[in-house]
Short mmCIF file of C-alpha atoms in Angstrom, two decimals:
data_model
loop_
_atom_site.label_atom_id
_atom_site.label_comp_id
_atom_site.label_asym_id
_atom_site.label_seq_id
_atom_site.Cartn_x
_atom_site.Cartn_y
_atom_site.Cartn_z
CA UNK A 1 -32.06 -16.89 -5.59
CA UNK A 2 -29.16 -18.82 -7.51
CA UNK A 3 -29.26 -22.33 -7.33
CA UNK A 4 -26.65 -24.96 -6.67
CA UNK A 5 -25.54 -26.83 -10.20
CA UNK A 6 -25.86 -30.41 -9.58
CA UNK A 7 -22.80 -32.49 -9.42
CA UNK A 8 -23.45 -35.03 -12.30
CA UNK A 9 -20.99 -37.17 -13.44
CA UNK A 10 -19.28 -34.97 -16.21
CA UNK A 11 -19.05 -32.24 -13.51
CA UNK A 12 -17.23 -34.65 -11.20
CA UNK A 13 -14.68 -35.64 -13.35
CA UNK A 14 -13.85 -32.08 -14.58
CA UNK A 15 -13.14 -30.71 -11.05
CA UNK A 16 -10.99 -33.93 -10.69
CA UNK A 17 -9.05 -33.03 -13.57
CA UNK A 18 -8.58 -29.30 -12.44
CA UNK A 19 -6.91 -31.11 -9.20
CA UNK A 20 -4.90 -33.35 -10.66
CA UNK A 21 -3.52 -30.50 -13.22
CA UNK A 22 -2.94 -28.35 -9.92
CA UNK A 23 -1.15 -31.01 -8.12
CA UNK A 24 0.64 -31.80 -11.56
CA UNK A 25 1.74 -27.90 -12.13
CA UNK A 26 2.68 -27.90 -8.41
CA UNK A 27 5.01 -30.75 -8.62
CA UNK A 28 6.55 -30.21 -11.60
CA UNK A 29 7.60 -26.33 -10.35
CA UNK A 30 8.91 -27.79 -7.09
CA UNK A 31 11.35 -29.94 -10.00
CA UNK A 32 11.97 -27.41 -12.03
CA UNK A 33 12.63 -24.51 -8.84
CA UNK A 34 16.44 -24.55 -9.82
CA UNK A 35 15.89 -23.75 -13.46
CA UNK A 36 12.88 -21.63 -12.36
CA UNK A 37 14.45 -19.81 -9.91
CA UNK A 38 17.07 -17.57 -11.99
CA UNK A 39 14.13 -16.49 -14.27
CA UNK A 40 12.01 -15.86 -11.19
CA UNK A 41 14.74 -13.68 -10.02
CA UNK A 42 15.21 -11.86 -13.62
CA UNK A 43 11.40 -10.97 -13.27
CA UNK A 44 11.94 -9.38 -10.25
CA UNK A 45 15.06 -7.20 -11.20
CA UNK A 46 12.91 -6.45 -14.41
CA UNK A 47 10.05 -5.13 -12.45
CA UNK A 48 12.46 -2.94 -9.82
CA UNK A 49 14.32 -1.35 -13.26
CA UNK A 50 11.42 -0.93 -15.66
CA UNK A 51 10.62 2.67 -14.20
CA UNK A 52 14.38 3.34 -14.76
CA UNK A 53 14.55 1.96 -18.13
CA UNK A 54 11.58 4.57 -18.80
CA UNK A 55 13.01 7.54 -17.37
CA UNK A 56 16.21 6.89 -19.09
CA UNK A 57 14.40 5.73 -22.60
CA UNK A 58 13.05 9.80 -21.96
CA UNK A 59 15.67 11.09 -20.96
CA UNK A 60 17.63 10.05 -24.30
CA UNK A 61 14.66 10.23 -26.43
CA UNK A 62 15.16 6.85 -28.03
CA UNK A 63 12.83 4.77 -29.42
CA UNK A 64 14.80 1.19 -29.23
CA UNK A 65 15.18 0.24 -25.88
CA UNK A 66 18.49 -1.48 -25.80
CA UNK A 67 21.04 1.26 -25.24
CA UNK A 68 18.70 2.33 -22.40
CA UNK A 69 18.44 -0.86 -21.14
CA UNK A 70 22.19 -1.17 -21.24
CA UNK A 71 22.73 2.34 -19.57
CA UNK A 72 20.52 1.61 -16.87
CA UNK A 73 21.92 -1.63 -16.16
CA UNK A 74 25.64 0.27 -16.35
CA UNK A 75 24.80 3.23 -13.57
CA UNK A 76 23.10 -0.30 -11.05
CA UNK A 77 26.08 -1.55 -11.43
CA UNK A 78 28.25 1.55 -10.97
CA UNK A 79 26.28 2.41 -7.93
CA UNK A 80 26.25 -1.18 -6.06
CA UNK A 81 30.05 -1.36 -6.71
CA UNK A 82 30.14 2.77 -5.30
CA UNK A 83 28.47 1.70 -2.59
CA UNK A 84 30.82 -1.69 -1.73
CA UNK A 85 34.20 0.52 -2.20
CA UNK A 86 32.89 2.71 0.11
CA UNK A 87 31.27 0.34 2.64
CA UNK A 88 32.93 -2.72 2.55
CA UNK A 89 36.88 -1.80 3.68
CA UNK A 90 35.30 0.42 6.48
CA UNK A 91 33.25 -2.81 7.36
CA UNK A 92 36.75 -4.84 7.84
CA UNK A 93 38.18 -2.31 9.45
CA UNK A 94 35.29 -1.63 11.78
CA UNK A 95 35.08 -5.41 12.52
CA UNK A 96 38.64 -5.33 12.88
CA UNK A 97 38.95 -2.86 15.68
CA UNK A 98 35.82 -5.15 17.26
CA UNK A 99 38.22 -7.97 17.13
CA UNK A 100 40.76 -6.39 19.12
CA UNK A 101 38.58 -5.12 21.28
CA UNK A 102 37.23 -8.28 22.61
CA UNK A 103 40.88 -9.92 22.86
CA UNK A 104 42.07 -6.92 24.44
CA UNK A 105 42.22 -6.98 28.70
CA UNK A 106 39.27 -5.28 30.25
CA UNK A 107 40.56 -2.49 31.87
CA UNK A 108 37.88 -2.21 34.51
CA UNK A 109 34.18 -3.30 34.33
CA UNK A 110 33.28 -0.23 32.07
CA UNK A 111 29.82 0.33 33.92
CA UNK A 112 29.14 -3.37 34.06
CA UNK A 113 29.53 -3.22 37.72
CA UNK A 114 25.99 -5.14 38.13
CA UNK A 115 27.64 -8.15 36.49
CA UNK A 116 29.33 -10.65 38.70
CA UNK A 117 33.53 -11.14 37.75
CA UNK A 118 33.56 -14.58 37.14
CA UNK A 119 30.31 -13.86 34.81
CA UNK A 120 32.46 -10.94 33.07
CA UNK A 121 35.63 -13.34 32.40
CA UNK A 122 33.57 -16.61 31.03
CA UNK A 123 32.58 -13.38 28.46
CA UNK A 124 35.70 -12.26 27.75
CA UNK A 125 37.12 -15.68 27.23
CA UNK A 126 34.89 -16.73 25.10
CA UNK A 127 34.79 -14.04 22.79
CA UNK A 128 38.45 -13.70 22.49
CA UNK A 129 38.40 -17.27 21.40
CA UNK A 130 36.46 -16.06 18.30
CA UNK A 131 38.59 -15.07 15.27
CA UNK A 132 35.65 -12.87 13.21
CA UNK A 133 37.91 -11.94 10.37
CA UNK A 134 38.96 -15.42 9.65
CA UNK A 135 35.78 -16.68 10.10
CA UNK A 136 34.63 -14.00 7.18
CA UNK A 137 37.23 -14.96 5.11
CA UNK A 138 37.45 -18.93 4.98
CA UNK A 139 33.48 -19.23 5.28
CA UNK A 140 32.92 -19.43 1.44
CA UNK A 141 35.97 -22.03 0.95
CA UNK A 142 35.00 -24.14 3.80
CA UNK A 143 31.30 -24.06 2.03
CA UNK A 144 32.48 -24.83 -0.72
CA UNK A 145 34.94 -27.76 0.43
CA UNK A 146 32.53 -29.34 2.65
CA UNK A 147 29.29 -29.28 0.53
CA UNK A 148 31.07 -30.22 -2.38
CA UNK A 149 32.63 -33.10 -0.88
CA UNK A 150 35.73 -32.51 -3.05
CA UNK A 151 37.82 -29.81 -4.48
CA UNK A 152 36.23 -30.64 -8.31
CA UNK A 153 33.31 -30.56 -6.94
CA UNK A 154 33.21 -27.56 -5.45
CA UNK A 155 34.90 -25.88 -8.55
CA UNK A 156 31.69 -27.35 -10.73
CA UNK A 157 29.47 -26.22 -7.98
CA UNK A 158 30.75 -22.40 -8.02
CA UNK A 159 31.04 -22.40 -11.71
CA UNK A 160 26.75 -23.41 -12.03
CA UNK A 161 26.34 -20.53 -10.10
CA UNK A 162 28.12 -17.94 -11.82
CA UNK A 163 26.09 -19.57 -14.99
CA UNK A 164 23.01 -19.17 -13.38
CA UNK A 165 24.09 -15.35 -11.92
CA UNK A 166 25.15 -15.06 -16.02
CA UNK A 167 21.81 -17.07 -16.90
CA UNK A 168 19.78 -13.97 -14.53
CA UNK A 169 21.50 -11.52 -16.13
CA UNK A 170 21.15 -12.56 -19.40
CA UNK A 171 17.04 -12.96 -18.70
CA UNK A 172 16.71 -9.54 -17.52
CA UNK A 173 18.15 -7.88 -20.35
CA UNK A 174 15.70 -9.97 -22.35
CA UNK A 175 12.46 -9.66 -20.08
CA UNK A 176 13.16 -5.48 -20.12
CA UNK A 177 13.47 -5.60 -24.25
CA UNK A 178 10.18 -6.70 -24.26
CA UNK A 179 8.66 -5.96 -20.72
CA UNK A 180 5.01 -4.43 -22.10
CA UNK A 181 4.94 -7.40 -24.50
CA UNK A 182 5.30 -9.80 -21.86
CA UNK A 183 2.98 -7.95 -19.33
CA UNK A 184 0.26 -8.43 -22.18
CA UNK A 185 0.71 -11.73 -22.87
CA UNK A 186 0.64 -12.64 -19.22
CA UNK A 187 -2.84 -11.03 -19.23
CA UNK A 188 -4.02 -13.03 -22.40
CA UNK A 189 -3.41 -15.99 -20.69
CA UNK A 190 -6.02 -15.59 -18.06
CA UNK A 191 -9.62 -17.16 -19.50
CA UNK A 192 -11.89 -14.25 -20.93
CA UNK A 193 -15.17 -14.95 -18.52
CA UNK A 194 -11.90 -14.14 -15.99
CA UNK A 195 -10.71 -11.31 -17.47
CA UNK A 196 -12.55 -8.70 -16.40
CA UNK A 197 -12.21 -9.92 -13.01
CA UNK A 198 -8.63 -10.46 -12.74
CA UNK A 199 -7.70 -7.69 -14.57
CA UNK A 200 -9.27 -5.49 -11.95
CA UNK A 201 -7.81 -7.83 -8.88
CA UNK A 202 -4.26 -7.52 -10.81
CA UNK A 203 -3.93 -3.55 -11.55
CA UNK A 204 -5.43 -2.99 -7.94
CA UNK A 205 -2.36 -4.99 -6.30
CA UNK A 206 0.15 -3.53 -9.17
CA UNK A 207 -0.69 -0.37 -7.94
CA UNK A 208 -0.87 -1.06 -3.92
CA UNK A 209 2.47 -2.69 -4.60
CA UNK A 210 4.00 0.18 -6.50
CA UNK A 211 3.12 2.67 -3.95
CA UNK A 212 3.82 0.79 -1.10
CA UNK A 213 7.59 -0.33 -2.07
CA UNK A 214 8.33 2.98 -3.56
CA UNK A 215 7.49 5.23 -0.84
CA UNK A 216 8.54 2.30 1.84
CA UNK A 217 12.10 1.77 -0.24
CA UNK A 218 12.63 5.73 0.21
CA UNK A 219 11.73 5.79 3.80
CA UNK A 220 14.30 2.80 4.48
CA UNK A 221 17.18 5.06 2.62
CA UNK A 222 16.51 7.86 4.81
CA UNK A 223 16.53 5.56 7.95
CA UNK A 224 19.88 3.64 6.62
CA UNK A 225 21.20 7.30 6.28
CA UNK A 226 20.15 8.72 9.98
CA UNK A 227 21.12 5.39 11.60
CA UNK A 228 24.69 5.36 10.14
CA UNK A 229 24.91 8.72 10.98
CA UNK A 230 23.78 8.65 14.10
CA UNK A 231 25.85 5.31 15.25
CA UNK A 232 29.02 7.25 13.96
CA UNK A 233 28.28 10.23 16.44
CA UNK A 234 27.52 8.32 19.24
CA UNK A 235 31.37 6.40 18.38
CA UNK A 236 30.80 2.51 18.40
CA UNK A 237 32.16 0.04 16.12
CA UNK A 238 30.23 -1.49 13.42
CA UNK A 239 28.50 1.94 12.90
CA UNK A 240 27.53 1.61 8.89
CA UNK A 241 26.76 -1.94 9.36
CA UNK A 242 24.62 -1.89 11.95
CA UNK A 243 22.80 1.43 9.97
CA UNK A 244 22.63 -0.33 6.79
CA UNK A 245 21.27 -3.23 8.41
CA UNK A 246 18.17 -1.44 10.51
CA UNK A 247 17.62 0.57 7.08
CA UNK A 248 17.39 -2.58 5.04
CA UNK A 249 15.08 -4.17 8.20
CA UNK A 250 13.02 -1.07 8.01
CA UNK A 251 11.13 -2.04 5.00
CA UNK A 252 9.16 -4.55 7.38
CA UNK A 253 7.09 -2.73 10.02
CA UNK A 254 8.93 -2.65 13.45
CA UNK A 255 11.79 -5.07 12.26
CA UNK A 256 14.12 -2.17 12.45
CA UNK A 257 13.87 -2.92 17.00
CA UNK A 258 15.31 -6.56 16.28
CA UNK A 259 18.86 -4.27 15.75
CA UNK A 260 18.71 -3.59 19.20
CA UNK A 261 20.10 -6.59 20.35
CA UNK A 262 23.53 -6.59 17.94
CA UNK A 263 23.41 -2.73 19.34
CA UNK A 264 23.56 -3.84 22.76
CA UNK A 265 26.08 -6.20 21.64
CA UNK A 266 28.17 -4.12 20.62
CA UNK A 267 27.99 -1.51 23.61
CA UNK A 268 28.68 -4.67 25.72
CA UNK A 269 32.07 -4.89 24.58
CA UNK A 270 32.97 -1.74 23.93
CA UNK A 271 32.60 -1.21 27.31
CA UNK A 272 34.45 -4.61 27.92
CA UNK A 273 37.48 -3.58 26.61
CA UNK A 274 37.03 -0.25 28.41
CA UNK A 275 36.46 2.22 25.44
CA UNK A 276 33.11 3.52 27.15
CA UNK A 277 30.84 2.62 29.59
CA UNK A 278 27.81 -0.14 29.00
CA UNK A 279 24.65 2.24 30.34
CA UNK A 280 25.75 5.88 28.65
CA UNK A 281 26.88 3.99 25.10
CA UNK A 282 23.33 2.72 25.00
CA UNK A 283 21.64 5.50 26.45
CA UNK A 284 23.26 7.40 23.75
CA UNK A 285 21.95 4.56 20.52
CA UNK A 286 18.54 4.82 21.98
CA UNK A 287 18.62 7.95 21.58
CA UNK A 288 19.38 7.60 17.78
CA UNK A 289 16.51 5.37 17.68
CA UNK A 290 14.03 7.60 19.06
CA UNK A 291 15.01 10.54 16.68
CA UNK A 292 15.77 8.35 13.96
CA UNK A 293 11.90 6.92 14.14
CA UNK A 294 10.57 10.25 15.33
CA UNK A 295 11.04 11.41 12.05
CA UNK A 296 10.84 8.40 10.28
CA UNK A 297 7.25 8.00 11.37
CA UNK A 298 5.87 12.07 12.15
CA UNK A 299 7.85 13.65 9.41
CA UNK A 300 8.55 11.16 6.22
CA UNK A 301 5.69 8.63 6.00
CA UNK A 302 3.08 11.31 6.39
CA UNK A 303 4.76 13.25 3.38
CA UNK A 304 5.88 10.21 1.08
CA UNK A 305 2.94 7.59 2.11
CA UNK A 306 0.08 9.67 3.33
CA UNK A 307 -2.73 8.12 4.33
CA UNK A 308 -2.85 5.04 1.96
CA UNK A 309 -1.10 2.57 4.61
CA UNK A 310 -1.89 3.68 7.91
CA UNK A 311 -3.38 0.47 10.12
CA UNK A 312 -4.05 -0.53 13.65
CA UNK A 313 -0.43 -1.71 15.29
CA UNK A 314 -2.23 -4.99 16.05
CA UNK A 315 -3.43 -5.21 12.64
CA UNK A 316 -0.09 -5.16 11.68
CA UNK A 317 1.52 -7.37 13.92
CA UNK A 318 -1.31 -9.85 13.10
CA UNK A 319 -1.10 -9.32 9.36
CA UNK A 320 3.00 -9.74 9.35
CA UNK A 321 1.97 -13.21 11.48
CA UNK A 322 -0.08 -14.26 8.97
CA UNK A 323 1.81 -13.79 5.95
CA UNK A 324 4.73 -14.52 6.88
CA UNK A 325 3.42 -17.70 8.11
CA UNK A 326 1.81 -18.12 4.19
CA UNK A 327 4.87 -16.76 2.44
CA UNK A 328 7.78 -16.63 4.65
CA UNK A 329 10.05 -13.28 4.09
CA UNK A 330 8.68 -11.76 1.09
CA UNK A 331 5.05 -12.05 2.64
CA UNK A 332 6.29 -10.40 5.47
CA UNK A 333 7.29 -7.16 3.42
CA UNK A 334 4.24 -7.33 1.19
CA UNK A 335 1.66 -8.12 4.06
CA UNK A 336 0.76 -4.37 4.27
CA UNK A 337 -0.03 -3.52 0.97
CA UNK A 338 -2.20 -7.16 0.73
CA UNK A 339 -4.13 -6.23 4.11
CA UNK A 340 -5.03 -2.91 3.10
CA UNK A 341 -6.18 -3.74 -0.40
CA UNK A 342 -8.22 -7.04 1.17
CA UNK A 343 -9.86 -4.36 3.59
CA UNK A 344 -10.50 -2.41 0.66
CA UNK A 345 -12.20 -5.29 -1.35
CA UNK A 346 -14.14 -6.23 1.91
CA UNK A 347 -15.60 -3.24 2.26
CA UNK A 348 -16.50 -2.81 -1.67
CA UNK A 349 -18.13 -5.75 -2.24
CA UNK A 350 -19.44 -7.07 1.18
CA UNK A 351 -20.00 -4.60 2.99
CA UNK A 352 -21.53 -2.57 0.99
CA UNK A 353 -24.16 -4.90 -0.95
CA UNK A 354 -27.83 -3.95 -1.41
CA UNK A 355 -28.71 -6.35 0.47
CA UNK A 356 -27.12 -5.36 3.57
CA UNK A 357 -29.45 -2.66 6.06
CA UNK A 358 -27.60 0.84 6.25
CA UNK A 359 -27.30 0.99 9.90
CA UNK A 360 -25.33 -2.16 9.82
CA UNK A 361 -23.01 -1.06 6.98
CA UNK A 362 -22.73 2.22 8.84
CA UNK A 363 -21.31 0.45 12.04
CA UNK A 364 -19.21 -1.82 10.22
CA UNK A 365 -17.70 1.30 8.09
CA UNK A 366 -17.19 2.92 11.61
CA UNK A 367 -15.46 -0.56 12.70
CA UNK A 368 -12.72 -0.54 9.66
CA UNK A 369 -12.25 2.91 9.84
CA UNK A 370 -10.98 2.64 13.69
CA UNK A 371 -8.90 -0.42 12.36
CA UNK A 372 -7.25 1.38 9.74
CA UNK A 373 -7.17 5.27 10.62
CA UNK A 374 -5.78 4.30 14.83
CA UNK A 375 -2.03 3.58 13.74
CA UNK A 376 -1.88 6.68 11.43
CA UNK A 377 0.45 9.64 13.33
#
């Protein structure tokens, strides 16, 4: 049986230098989180266009890596600015007609019958007091004159940004020139008696992670694609945005529901301003949702994330609690692939020890496998 190294003076003060160089390292990133931040941000770009950089690098058949860093970075940029020509002017024009319809005279109560009139008009009045195009527009000047405190201000404040949006740029193109090189280095720095050890821990989560936001990324297209599709049948304003945004909230488990509410929004004063009624608008967006996640969940995820993610609902709920709590948004979208792979490592190394009796590592097997096989379809 191992025994329990006695804490002798030398020992003492070593684990109280370990603290105090923890505490130190934390405090001094917490200073330096505006300067970190942009390279933080560059790492994570890097990451997401590696795999691009690599088809493209052979796809060319080059062996330097800067054109194909450059042509990568080119068709991103194409693409998001593609994607704004198309969707933004629709967006304004979409919010525009919303506009109008809330200052426009409700016809008649548009299958809001079950709502009182005097409830109906506070609405109505209160909505048509909003102005949700000028709002859009004068949001980023008011920001800027009200944070800043003055005009100059504000002017130096928008110009450190662009430098650090120029800075972020600049640190990608350098973090993808050298992207293996880095990787290794970032290994080296771990301790050797570590190594082995965090190796392992760190290719098991690089993979979890890669298959995970691949297949989920996909799967959040798709639903982006059926949703705006779907809202555009069915006829009510905001269509792409409200698509785009349950896509984009698909990548957290059940998030995509939260659109509901702007949905019903929406329907509510459509049917205000007497374009359609309140309960056959939404009858017809819940049905969008229903075949939208129909084959979202019995058709897609089987096929592009088999069997790898599949866990209890609760599990899920509870995991999403807990790292979000930990992490706030980004441990929300990784708390899946974390779970899993914890489950995983539970299972390998304490479950299975030889010093554990079969019948109880049978039963606990059984346990995991109802946790993590009941929320597959």
């Amino acid at each position: 049986m191992r025994q329990s190294r006695p804490y002798t003076f030398d020992r003492v003060v070593r684990i109280l230098a370990t603290l105090a160089m923890i505490a130190g390292a934390i405090w001094l990133i917490n200073v330096l989180a505006n300067v970190l931040l942009p390279f933080s941000l560059a790492c994570l770009i890097a990451y997401i266009l590696e795999p691009i950089v690599c088809f493209v690098q052979k796809i060319t058949r080059l062996k330097g890596r800067i054109l194909p860093i450059l042509i990568t970075l080119a068709v991103v940029t194409a693409v998001l600015i593609g994607i704004g020509y198309l969707v933004v002017p629709s967006s304004v024009n979409e919010l525009k007609q919303l506009e109008a319809m809330i200052k426009s005279d409700p016809g008649d109560k548009g299958g809001l019958s079950f709502l009182p009139d005097d409830v109906i008009r506070t609405i109505t009045d209160y909505l048509s007091s909003l102005n949700l195009t000028q709002m859009l527009e004068d949001s980023r000047l008011r920001m800027l004159l009200t944070t800043g405190g003055s005009f100059l201000s504000a002017v130096v404040d928008f110009l450190l940004h662009t430098l650090e949006w120029l800075l972020t740029f600049i640190y990608v193109i350098f973090i993808l020139l050298d992207y293996e090189h880095l990787m290794k280095g970032f290994r080296l720095l771990v301790p050797p008696k570590y190594r082995k050890v965090a190796y392992k821990v760190g290719d098991d989560i690089k993979d979890s992670m890669n298959r995970y936001f691949r297949g989920q990324a996909l799967i959040a297209l798709c639903a982006a694609v059926f949703y705006c599709i779907g809202f555009s049948i069915v006829g009510i304003p905001m269509a792409l945005v409200l698509g785009i945004m349950t896509g984009v909230l698909y990548l957290i488990p059940y998030f995509q529901y939260v659109t509901l509410i702007p949905v019903a929004l929406v329907c509510f004063i459509s049917s205000m301003a007497g374009e359609a009624s309140f309960w056959p608008e939404l009858g017809k967006c819940l049905i969008v949702y229903a075949v939208t996640q129909s084959i979202c969940d019995y058709v897609l995820t089987p096929k592009i994330m088999g069997k790898t993610m599949g866990l209890n609902p609760a599990i899920i709920l509870l995991s999403l609690s807990v790292w979000g709590t930990l992490l706030g948004l980004i441990g929300m979208i990784i708390a899946l692939p974390l779970t899993t792979l914890l489950l995983s490592y539970y299972q390998q190394y304490v479950i299975n020890r030889s010093d554990v009796p079969q019948d109880e590592k049978d039963q606990t097997v059984d346990t995991l496998n109802d946790i993590t096989n009941a929320g597959k379809p």
